[in-house]
Amino acid sequence: MESTMLSESPVRVHASNVGGIDETEVEIQPGVTVLSGRNATNRTSFLQALMAGLGSTRPSLKGDAAEGRVELTVGGETYTRTLTRQGDTVAFGGDPYLADPELADLFAFLLENNESRRAVARGDDLREIIMRPVDTDQIEAEIRELEAEKDDIDDQIADLDQLESTLPDLETRRAEIDAELEEARADLADAQAAIDELDADLEESRSRKEELEDAFQRVREARSEVEDLTFEIETEESTLAELRSERADLEATLEDSEPPEEDPERIDGRIEELRERKRALDETLNELGSVISFNEEMLEGDGLDVAFDRRSNGDTPDSESASVTDELLGSEEVVCWTCGSEVERDHIDDTVDALRDLRGDRLEERNDLRDRISDLTSKRSTLRQRRAERRRAEERLEAVETEIEDVTDRIESLEAEREAAEARVEEREAETEDVGAGEYDEVIERHREANELELRVDRLESDLADVDAEIAETESKLDERETLRERREAAADELTDLRTRVDRIEADAVDAFNEHMAAVLDVLGYDNIDRIWIERRETEVREGRRKVSQARFDLHVVRSGDDGSAYRDTVDHLSESEREVTGLVFALAGYLVHDVYETLPFMVLDSLEAIDSDRIAAMVEYLREYAGYLVVALLPEDAAAIDGGHHTVESI
């Protein structure tokens, strides 16, 4: 279903056993939907259910349930997401709205533990988060294919340029043949005129004359046969010379190119092994991300209030739930939500930190694997190309050797035929002399001259036709050059686009963040902040075993002092409210740069308590312009500050 169609219709969400929800059904209207309520009222759990129906695998299964389910209905379409407990993990199934939730998890599902939101506060690599969804391996593969296509076009154009240089020689040759043909035709006309004059002066019998003409005709036929055979021999000798030259080139090529030292098929296994390891690491990273997010949520209290809400079956008043939560959060010890025993809160914090470090190590390992896969793929491609080129050269050399033998045999056969034809010419010339002996000697000589001139004219006309055909063929091929140049230009443009795509995404992300950050600061009225912006700069980093140039996103803050002077500050000195707003704007930049709105017109928000009510209202108003559905979980007093043009849900 197209996102534009979705954003025009109400969306019904039916969920069971997700987060702290036993079962609920809520309808979401286009525009802003506010989930208004105190803590422990399943607002976050409902947002998780909505995320699950849209495709996320971040939501949690209710603690005492073996299975959970979400149905998301819009119009006549229903999308499903199932959660099934399998030992210590939860398996996700069904047919959700999104096949791949990565972009949505990063830039649309903005719960408190959202990675884009927390990136600013934690000092994470902002550039890595923005560029994570970009498949650089696929881009590099497309670049290699286009480079090969462009090189092939360049070779074709170079061949045509070389072919064009032959045109002047062909034109000169044509002019020479034309002049020679004109001269030969004139000589033939003179010879025929002389014969006619001699014929007029001679008194002879018609039969004698006819016999003489027949003899001359047989001579012409024999000479024509010799000419044809000579032309065939010259053609075959030219072919033989070309074949011998090609054989020498092929032998030199094979001598210069050693057989590949490694079988590319053996590399297949290594690549597949590395890909399996990378897939396993991807799964591990996803699981670690889910575990870290879940534990962060529990530490922040969202998961704890859900647990108490579930224990009380929703009957405990909001104030009582809040007091129990506050009491536990304020204590030094908490009940571990995995083993049920009481542990020091610091121990859980240390465990989560260790998980973050582990995830960082696994990210680095995955990047190293990606580099090794890329290197091996490139090496395999090179080996296959070298092996294919060598195989083609060997096959062509074998074919050329066979052709040389065949052409040599044909030349020998043609030379034998020409010797026989020359003998027939001599024999038939002798016959003409016998027929016209004495009184016809001059006539015979004139006929012999005319016969030779006729053969010369025929040969020149044939040569002229061949040159004309070669010129026409050359000009026809040169007409293709413009088409090739257009194809080359298109390939070059596409190559430029691919090579600069990563740079453009980075630049667009920086521009989007800086533009929206300035607008949001203006709307929210943080008086002592002049500017928060990202600077994109190039730096040298290590990727696996090599150093590469890579962009870096540096976040800058400029404040105003009491005397009105501006000074630079650090992100560490931002207030919690300012950090939350900066993280939301960073997520919005990713939402826009990756065109998430084209496939998912949803954005969900919660945990905005660090921002005051008026600024929450202004932020919601700002974000509503970019998502067809903006679903926000707020405390009642914060919800009251929102403009009346929205849908409110107070019971889940």
XYZ file of C-alpha atoms in Angstrom:
652
model
C 0.000 0.000 0.000
C 1.281 3.464 -0.855
C 2.086 5.698 2.098
C -0.015 8.520 0.622
C -3.083 6.263 0.722
C -2.255 5.245 4.276
C -1.916 8.838 5.494
C -5.466 9.653 4.357
C -7.158 6.883 6.367
C -7.645 6.103 10.055
C -5.455 3.267 11.295
C -6.784 0.672 13.735
C -4.282 -1.077 15.991
C -5.262 -4.255 17.827
C -2.564 -5.595 20.157
C -2.269 -8.413 22.665
C 0.612 -9.335 24.972
C 2.971 -6.586 23.821
C 4.956 -4.699 26.487
C 2.585 -4.390 29.411
C -0.609 -4.710 27.359
C -2.931 -7.661 27.847
C -5.178 -6.634 24.969
C -6.258 -3.315 23.480
C -7.622 -1.736 20.322
C -6.991 1.911 19.429
C -7.816 3.949 16.332
C -5.279 6.506 15.120
C -6.425 9.422 12.988
C -4.322 11.220 10.368
C -2.359 14.127 11.827
C -1.390 14.290 15.501
C -2.553 11.658 17.982
C -1.749 12.366 21.640
C -1.645 9.463 24.089
C -2.418 11.338 27.280
C -1.867 9.771 30.710
C 0.329 9.277 33.733
C 3.152 6.779 34.035
C 2.212 3.092 34.081
C -0.740 3.551 31.704
C 0.706 1.482 28.850
C 1.333 4.434 26.554
C 4.883 3.277 25.738
C 3.652 -0.283 25.337
C 1.062 0.890 22.814
C 3.733 2.766 20.850
C 5.743 -0.461 20.824
C 2.700 -2.344 19.527
C 2.260 0.225 16.747
C 5.957 -0.076 15.884
C 5.629 -3.880 15.776
C 2.694 -3.689 13.360
C 4.711 -1.356 11.172
C 7.629 -3.808 11.111
C 9.971 -3.146 14.054
C 11.570 -5.997 15.976
C 12.394 -3.765 18.964
C 9.119 -4.212 20.936
C 9.036 -6.653 23.854
C 6.703 -9.561 24.561
C 4.614 -9.403 27.736
C 6.614 -11.046 30.526
C 4.092 -13.773 31.363
C 3.044 -14.531 27.784
C 4.370 -17.077 25.294
C 2.906 -15.295 22.257
C 1.854 -11.796 21.281
C 0.161 -10.343 18.224
C -0.468 -6.987 16.579
C -2.921 -6.286 13.768
C -2.709 -2.953 11.977
C -5.692 -2.225 9.728
C -6.202 0.584 7.266
C -8.969 0.521 4.682
C -9.262 -3.025 3.417
C -5.676 -4.011 4.220
C -4.525 -5.695 7.428
C -0.881 -6.088 8.438
C 0.202 -8.478 11.178
C 3.139 -8.955 13.492
C 3.549 -11.978 15.775
C 5.889 -12.325 18.762
C 6.782 -15.817 19.958
C 8.981 -16.642 22.925
C 11.775 -19.072 22.054
C 13.896 -19.683 25.120
C 15.615 -16.429 26.054
C 14.720 -14.689 22.802
C 11.592 -13.528 20.997
C 10.971 -14.501 17.358
C 9.055 -12.106 15.124
C 6.789 -13.241 12.312
C 3.699 -12.203 10.383
C 3.294 -9.767 7.500
C 4.018 -6.257 8.827
C 3.727 -2.993 6.903
C 7.501 -2.672 6.372
C 9.683 -5.494 5.110
C 12.834 -3.762 6.388
C 12.397 -1.602 9.500
C 15.978 -0.281 9.746
C 15.217 3.270 8.577
C 12.092 3.461 10.719
C 13.891 2.180 13.831
C 16.562 4.836 13.368
C 14.557 7.874 12.303
C 10.798 7.367 12.842
C 10.307 5.296 16.001
C 11.597 7.934 18.423
C 11.121 6.333 21.819
C 13.482 7.343 24.611
C 16.026 4.648 23.721
C 16.021 5.520 20.005
C 19.610 5.524 18.783
C 19.322 8.784 16.823
C 17.776 10.589 19.807
C 20.405 9.350 22.231
C 23.344 9.871 19.827
C 23.774 13.519 20.820
C 23.693 12.902 24.575
C 26.030 9.896 24.339
C 28.463 11.547 21.938
C 27.978 8.760 19.361
C 29.286 8.925 15.815
C 26.513 10.930 14.142
C 27.862 10.258 10.675
C 27.804 6.474 11.214
C 24.147 6.599 12.244
C 23.094 8.668 9.227
C 25.067 6.490 6.785
C 24.219 3.104 8.309
C 21.273 2.385 5.940
C 23.394 3.135 2.847
C 24.537 -0.062 1.103
C 28.056 1.025 0.163
C 28.918 -2.497 -1.068
C 26.136 -2.305 -3.667
C 27.235 1.187 -4.699
C 30.809 -0.028 -5.199
C 29.583 -2.999 -7.275
C 27.552 -0.666 -9.498
C 30.595 1.607 -9.853
C 32.747 -1.322 -11.022
C 30.124 -2.375 -13.595
C 29.790 1.159 -14.949
C 33.559 1.615 -15.115
C 33.826 -1.559 -17.198
C 31.028 -0.358 -19.491
C 32.661 3.070 -19.875
C 36.049 1.486 -20.657
C 34.410 -0.675 -23.322
C 32.733 2.379 -24.869
C 36.062 4.241 -24.768
C 37.696 1.370 -26.665
C 34.924 1.419 -29.278
C 35.230 5.188 -29.699
C 39.034 4.907 -29.975
C 38.603 2.247 -32.679
C 36.228 4.544 -34.560
C 38.642 7.470 -34.213
C 41.333 5.257 -35.685
C 38.920 4.186 -38.407
C 38.181 7.826 -39.215
C 41.874 8.417 -39.866
C 41.673 5.924 -42.756
C 39.047 7.973 -44.611
C 41.510 10.428 -46.245
C 43.584 7.513 -47.567
C 40.428 5.844 -48.904
C 39.321 9.068 -50.585
C 42.795 9.476 -52.144
C 42.723 5.861 -53.293
C 39.262 6.395 -54.788
C 40.423 9.461 -56.695
C 43.469 7.561 -58.030
C 41.337 4.619 -59.163
C 38.802 6.980 -60.730
C 41.528 8.787 -62.702
C 43.135 5.504 -63.742
C 39.730 4.125 -64.776
C 38.963 7.182 -66.871
C 42.324 6.816 -68.610
C 41.767 3.075 -69.189
C 38.301 3.705 -70.645
C 39.759 6.299 -73.001
C 42.494 3.888 -74.102
C 39.883 1.167 -74.625
C 37.765 3.508 -76.722
C 40.822 4.309 -78.871
C 41.644 0.619 -79.261
C 38.080 -0.227 -80.293
C 38.056 2.675 -82.754
C 41.293 1.373 -84.316
C 39.787 -2.121 -84.584
C 36.658 -0.723 -86.247
C 38.824 1.176 -88.722
C 40.855 -1.904 -89.566
C 37.668 -3.944 -89.911
C 36.347 -1.413 -92.412
C 39.495 -1.630 -94.528
C 39.670 -5.352 -94.624
C 37.878 -7.561 -97.115
C 37.186 -10.870 -95.550
C 34.517 -13.428 -95.297
C 32.002 -13.176 -92.505
C 32.783 -16.708 -91.314
C 36.498 -15.907 -91.109
C 35.767 -12.816 -89.067
C 33.414 -14.649 -86.731
C 36.017 -17.344 -86.188
C 38.537 -14.669 -85.306
C 36.109 -12.993 -82.897
C 35.418 -16.334 -81.202
C 39.131 -16.899 -80.713
C 39.527 -13.444 -79.154
C 36.550 -14.113 -76.873
C 38.152 -17.344 -75.624
C 41.346 -15.419 -74.882
C 39.398 -12.779 -72.956
C 37.660 -15.465 -70.913
C 40.962 -17.177 -70.103
C 42.604 -13.901 -69.099
C 39.582 -12.969 -67.006
C 39.920 -16.278 -65.186
C 43.603 -15.543 -64.501
C 42.673 -12.073 -63.168
C 40.004 -13.541 -60.883
C 42.382 -16.153 -59.535
C 45.102 -13.534 -58.991
C 42.630 -11.385 -57.021
C 41.594 -14.366 -54.888
C 45.237 -15.224 -54.204
C 46.003 -11.626 -53.187
C 42.980 -11.616 -50.865
C 44.004 -14.896 -49.264
C 47.618 -13.676 -48.887
C 46.333 -10.530 -47.153
C 44.224 -12.696 -44.846
C 47.237 -14.915 -44.169
C 49.370 -11.899 -43.230
C 46.687 -10.668 -40.819
C 46.353 -14.110 -39.251
C 50.122 -14.417 -38.766
C 50.212 -10.968 -37.169
C 47.318 -11.924 -34.863
C 49.090 -15.177 -33.979
C 52.214 -13.254 -33.011
C 50.148 -10.896 -30.822
C 48.337 -13.786 -29.136
C 51.590 -15.634 -28.467
C 53.064 -12.465 -26.941
C 49.942 -11.970 -24.828
C 50.050 -15.518 -23.505
C 53.777 -15.242 -22.831
C 53.262 -12.001 -20.867
C 50.232 -13.240 -18.901
C 50.991 -15.959 -16.426
C 48.150 -18.315 -15.438
C 46.330 -17.050 -12.286
C 48.227 -18.224 -9.217
C 44.960 -18.855 -7.364
C 41.720 -20.493 -8.414
C 38.897 -17.901 -8.113
C 36.472 -20.719 -7.295
C 38.387 -21.366 -4.077
C 37.800 -17.733 -3.088
C 34.026 -18.358 -3.355
C 34.146 -20.523 -0.273
C 36.100 -17.942 1.687
C 33.698 -15.175 0.662
C 30.660 -17.260 1.594
C 32.262 -18.110 4.934
C 32.900 -14.404 5.633
C 29.354 -13.530 4.579
C 27.972 -16.141 6.948
C 30.062 -14.627 9.729
C 28.844 -11.152 8.775
C 25.205 -12.315 8.770
C 25.737 -13.870 12.186
C 27.307 -10.622 13.400
C 24.377 -8.638 11.990
C 21.982 -10.834 13.946
C 24.138 -10.475 17.052
C 24.229 -6.691 16.627
C 20.450 -6.555 16.236
C 19.995 -8.700 19.327
C 22.507 -6.619 21.293
C 20.721 -3.448 20.167
C 17.404 -4.838 21.360
C 18.877 -5.997 24.677
C 20.631 -2.668 25.289
C 17.518 -0.695 24.349
C 15.326 -2.856 26.583
C 17.652 -2.519 29.568
C 18.033 1.227 29.027
C 14.268 1.502 28.966
C 13.961 -0.518 32.156
C 16.648 1.566 33.865
C 14.881 4.765 32.887
C 11.689 3.480 34.460
C 9.423 2.947 31.426
C 9.733 -0.797 31.674
C 9.349 -0.752 35.450
C 6.057 1.123 35.406
C 4.764 -1.343 32.844
C 5.698 -4.184 35.144
C 3.783 -2.693 38.095
C 0.841 -1.845 35.883
C 0.706 -5.481 34.805
C 0.975 -6.697 38.380
C -1.916 -4.541 39.468
C -3.963 -5.501 36.361
C -4.572 -1.809 35.717
C -6.558 -1.291 38.930
C -3.887 0.662 40.858
C -4.460 4.432 40.678
C -1.923 6.470 38.756
C -0.601 8.161 41.912
C -0.042 4.826 43.638
C 1.766 3.391 40.611
C 3.923 6.491 40.354
C 4.798 6.380 44.073
C 5.805 2.721 43.910
C 7.945 3.445 40.830
C 9.534 6.487 42.432
C 10.282 4.507 45.593
C 12.029 1.748 43.671
C 13.923 4.105 41.373
C 15.141 6.066 44.333
C 16.505 2.987 46.114
C 20.041 1.644 45.750
C 18.761 -1.807 44.814
C 16.279 -2.928 42.190
C 14.643 -6.213 41.364
C 16.408 -7.654 38.329
C 13.861 -8.128 35.559
C 15.739 -11.114 34.136
C 16.462 -13.238 37.222
C 14.093 -11.755 39.838
C 16.786 -11.181 42.492
C 17.700 -7.862 44.101
C 20.882 -6.355 42.680
C 22.744 -3.077 42.935
C 21.599 -0.649 40.256
C 25.271 0.113 39.498
C 25.798 -3.542 38.612
C 23.088 -3.311 35.943
C 24.560 -0.030 34.688
C 27.959 -1.712 34.403
C 26.425 -4.650 32.540
C 24.692 -2.336 30.063
C 27.976 -0.435 29.556
C 29.725 -3.737 28.922
C 27.046 -4.639 26.364
C 27.581 -1.291 24.646
C 31.338 -1.936 24.511
C 30.687 -5.423 23.142
C 28.388 -3.985 20.477
C 31.097 -1.490 19.538
C 33.632 -4.310 19.176
C 31.188 -6.297 17.053
C 30.546 -3.245 14.860
C 34.274 -2.900 14.260
C 34.524 -6.624 13.509
C 31.629 -6.377 11.058
C 33.286 -3.434 9.290
C 36.510 -5.437 9.038
C 34.582 -8.381 7.562
C 32.900 -6.064 5.074
C 36.330 -4.812 3.935
C 37.673 -8.347 3.611
C 34.610 -9.425 1.617
C 35.032 -6.420 -0.665
C 38.756 -7.145 -1.165
C 38.154 -10.832 -1.882
C 35.261 -10.061 -4.231
C 37.463 -7.646 -6.173
C 40.316 -10.187 -6.233
C 37.977 -12.946 -7.433
C 36.641 -10.694 -10.188
C 40.193 -9.873 -11.307
C 41.238 -13.541 -11.291
C 38.150 -14.582 -13.236
C 38.751 -11.845 -15.766
C 42.412 -12.824 -16.194
C 41.525 -16.505 -16.517
C 38.760 -15.758 -19.016
C 41.063 -13.507 -21.047
C 43.765 -16.179 -21.108
C 41.264 -18.884 -22.051
C 39.899 -16.700 -24.859
C 43.458 -16.032 -26.089
C 44.308 -19.759 -26.066
C 41.092 -20.660 -27.880
C 41.625 -17.895 -30.422
C 45.257 -18.944 -30.964
C 44.142 -22.495 -31.671
C 41.513 -21.216 -34.112
C 44.060 -18.928 -35.813
C 46.502 -21.822 -36.289
C 43.734 -23.819 -37.969
C 42.764 -20.851 -40.159
C 46.413 -20.319 -41.193
C 46.630 -23.942 -42.328
C 43.342 -23.644 -44.238
C 44.358 -20.359 -45.924
C 47.800 -21.743 -46.850
C 46.121 -24.754 -48.463
C 43.718 -22.508 -50.365
C 46.586 -20.336 -51.670
C 48.451 -23.403 -52.916
C 45.309 -24.665 -54.628
C 44.582 -21.252 -56.202
C 48.163 -20.902 -57.438
C 47.863 -24.288 -59.110
C 44.603 -23.205 -60.736
C 46.206 -19.938 -61.881
C 49.107 -21.809 -63.513
C 46.581 -23.914 -65.406
C 44.620 -20.784 -66.389
C 47.805 -19.018 -67.613
C 48.585 -22.067 -69.724
C 45.112 -21.830 -71.244
C 45.718 -18.131 -72.026
C 48.919 -18.983 -73.896
C 47.169 -21.793 -75.716
C 44.229 -19.599 -76.803
C 46.500 -16.710 -77.815
C 48.295 -19.151 -80.074
C 44.922 -20.142 -81.552
C 44.178 -16.492 -82.457
C 47.521 -16.232 -84.166
C 46.756 -19.358 -86.185
C 43.316 -18.067 -87.181
C 44.539 -14.631 -88.255
C 48.029 -15.431 -89.474
C 49.474 -13.012 -91.991
C 46.823 -10.525 -93.088
C 45.202 -10.284 -89.628
C 48.360 -9.742 -87.581
C 47.585 -6.071 -86.882
C 43.920 -6.821 -86.135
C 44.960 -9.551 -83.724
C 47.352 -7.206 -81.952
C 44.668 -4.543 -81.662
C 42.221 -7.075 -80.277
C 44.853 -8.257 -77.816
C 45.336 -4.672 -76.619
C 41.585 -4.127 -76.389
C 41.193 -7.361 -74.483
C 43.812 -6.330 -71.935
C 42.204 -2.899 -71.597
C 38.780 -4.442 -71.037
C 40.213 -6.597 -68.265
C 41.916 -3.539 -66.759
C 38.662 -1.541 -66.880
C 36.773 -4.405 -65.231
C 39.390 -4.676 -62.484
C 39.424 -0.914 -61.879
C 35.617 -0.782 -61.769
C 35.658 -3.632 -59.241
C 38.352 -1.846 -57.180
C 36.347 1.379 -57.296
C 33.197 -0.407 -56.122
C 35.179 -1.993 -53.240
C 36.607 1.378 -52.157
C 33.157 3.007 -52.383
C 31.706 0.219 -50.237
C 34.532 0.565 -47.688
C 34.026 4.333 -47.507
C 30.267 3.877 -47.053
C 30.801 1.259 -44.342
C 33.332 3.481 -42.560
C 31.001 6.472 -42.642
C 28.131 4.288 -41.394
C 30.233 3.099 -38.456
C 31.316 6.665 -37.712
C 27.635 7.617 -37.481
C 27.456 5.310 -34.429
C 30.153 7.329 -32.671
C 27.751 10.036 -31.528
C 25.458 7.419 -30.000
C 28.459 5.881 -28.237
C 29.505 9.301 -26.949
C 26.010 9.875 -25.579
C 26.112 6.473 -23.871
C 29.554 7.264 -22.473
C 28.373 10.625 -21.168
C 25.367 8.984 -19.513
C 27.625 6.329 -17.943
C 30.047 9.031 -16.764
C 27.178 11.021 -15.230
C 25.882 7.910 -13.483
C 29.390 7.130 -12.247
C 29.698 10.647 -10.866
C 26.315 10.254 -9.208
C 27.329 6.933 -7.628
C 30.754 8.180 -6.547
C 29.255 11.278 -4.961
C 26.088 9.640 -3.584
C 27.597 9.040 -0.162
C 29.014 12.576 -0.102
C 25.649 14.015 -1.138
C 23.759 12.063 1.527
C 26.231 13.280 4.139
C 26.034 16.868 2.902
C 22.224 16.734 2.700
C 22.030 15.353 6.236
C 24.237 18.162 7.557
C 22.236 20.790 5.658
C 18.920 19.338 6.865
C 20.076 19.221 10.480
C 21.511 22.739 10.417
C 18.429 24.186 8.710
C 15.907 22.518 11.032
C 18.042 23.083 14.134
C 18.097 26.818 13.444
C 14.330 26.842 12.830
C 13.568 24.802 15.976
C 15.805 26.947 18.190
C 13.970 29.972 16.872
C 10.557 28.389 17.495
C 11.400 27.053 20.966
C 13.143 30.247 22.073
C 16.294 29.015 23.823
C 17.578 32.536 24.520
C 21.137 31.691 25.517
C 21.806 29.418 22.508
C 22.827 31.276 19.369
C 23.410 28.231 17.239
C 23.797 24.446 17.238
C 25.146 23.034 14.010
C 27.051 20.118 12.480
C 30.329 20.656 10.643
C 31.269 18.016 8.072
C 35.015 17.522 7.624
C 37.297 14.889 6.128
C 39.515 12.800 8.377
C 41.664 9.690 7.971
C 40.344 6.603 9.736
C 41.281 2.943 9.835
C 38.847 0.466 8.320
C 40.038 -3.045 9.009
C 43.594 -3.267 7.665
C 43.681 -0.028 5.691
C 43.404 3.710 6.184
C 40.756 5.600 4.252
C 39.496 9.148 4.062
C 36.088 9.491 5.688
C 33.786 12.319 6.622
C 33.255 13.207 10.269
C 30.321 15.079 11.797
C 31.355 17.511 14.529
C 28.556 19.048 16.595
C 29.145 22.662 17.632
C 27.346 24.894 20.117
C 27.539 28.680 20.349
C 25.992 30.479 23.327
C 25.542 34.098 24.303
C 26.996 35.414 27.552
C 25.246 37.809 29.919
C 27.042 40.694 28.214
C 25.752 39.601 24.801
C 29.081 38.213 23.577
C 29.103 34.839 21.802
C 31.299 31.961 22.873
C 31.762 28.324 21.931
C 30.414 25.675 24.247
C 30.412 21.868 24.232
C 27.612 19.380 23.838
C 28.321 18.134 27.372
C 27.068 21.472 28.717
C 23.706 21.300 26.983
C 20.776 20.939 29.340
C 18.722 17.750 29.199
C 15.981 19.656 27.398
C 18.438 21.010 24.836
C 19.957 17.580 24.262
C 16.517 16.026 23.754
C 15.559 18.679 21.212
C 18.895 18.316 19.379
C 18.451 14.534 19.218
C 14.924 14.900 17.808
C 16.143 17.304 15.116
C 18.961 14.886 14.227
C 16.388 12.090 13.832
C 14.232 14.381 11.680
C 17.228 15.057 9.422
C 17.651 11.300 8.872
C 13.889 10.913 8.308
C 14.036 13.504 5.512
C 17.421 12.655 3.944
C 16.531 8.963 3.561
C 12.996 9.784 2.348
C 11.475 7.650 5.090
C 8.188 9.549 4.658
C 7.792 8.034 1.165
C 7.349 4.514 2.559
C 6.302 5.253 6.133
C 4.293 8.391 6.998
C 4.595 7.603 10.715
C 6.606 9.149 13.516
C 6.163 8.121 17.173
C 7.422 10.021 20.243
C 7.527 9.545 23.976
C 9.612 10.513 27.028
C 9.550 14.266 26.411
C 9.258 15.169 30.100
C 12.649 16.908 30.063
C 11.140 19.576 27.781
C 8.650 22.078 29.193
C 5.011 21.940 28.042
C 5.056 24.981 25.747
C 8.170 23.795 23.958
C 6.722 20.276 23.619
C 3.673 21.830 21.964
C 5.884 23.865 19.626
C 8.014 20.805 18.794
C 4.944 18.691 18.018
C 3.584 21.479 15.827
C 6.915 21.600 13.967
C 7.165 17.831 13.455
C 3.560 17.395 12.314
C 4.503 18.985 8.976
C 6.708 16.018 8.065
C 4.664 12.913 8.980
C 1.151 11.902 8.023
C 0.726 10.384 11.480
C 2.513 11.799 14.525
C 1.739 9.725 17.635
C 2.987 11.272 20.896
C 2.813 9.939 24.460
C 2.486 12.868 26.924
C 1.618 13.570 30.520
C -1.809 15.222 30.869
C -0.367 18.659 31.655
C 1.874 18.479 28.572
C -0.990 17.209 26.419
C -3.108 20.184 27.530
C -0.631 22.571 25.904
C -1.053 20.978 22.455
C -3.186 22.813 19.910
C -6.766 21.507 19.784
C -6.441 20.246 16.211
C -5.456 16.728 17.183
C -6.865 13.377 18.283
C -6.483 12.373 21.941
C -6.409 8.842 23.373
C -6.717 8.685 27.165
C -7.376 4.993 27.716
C -5.345 2.067 26.436
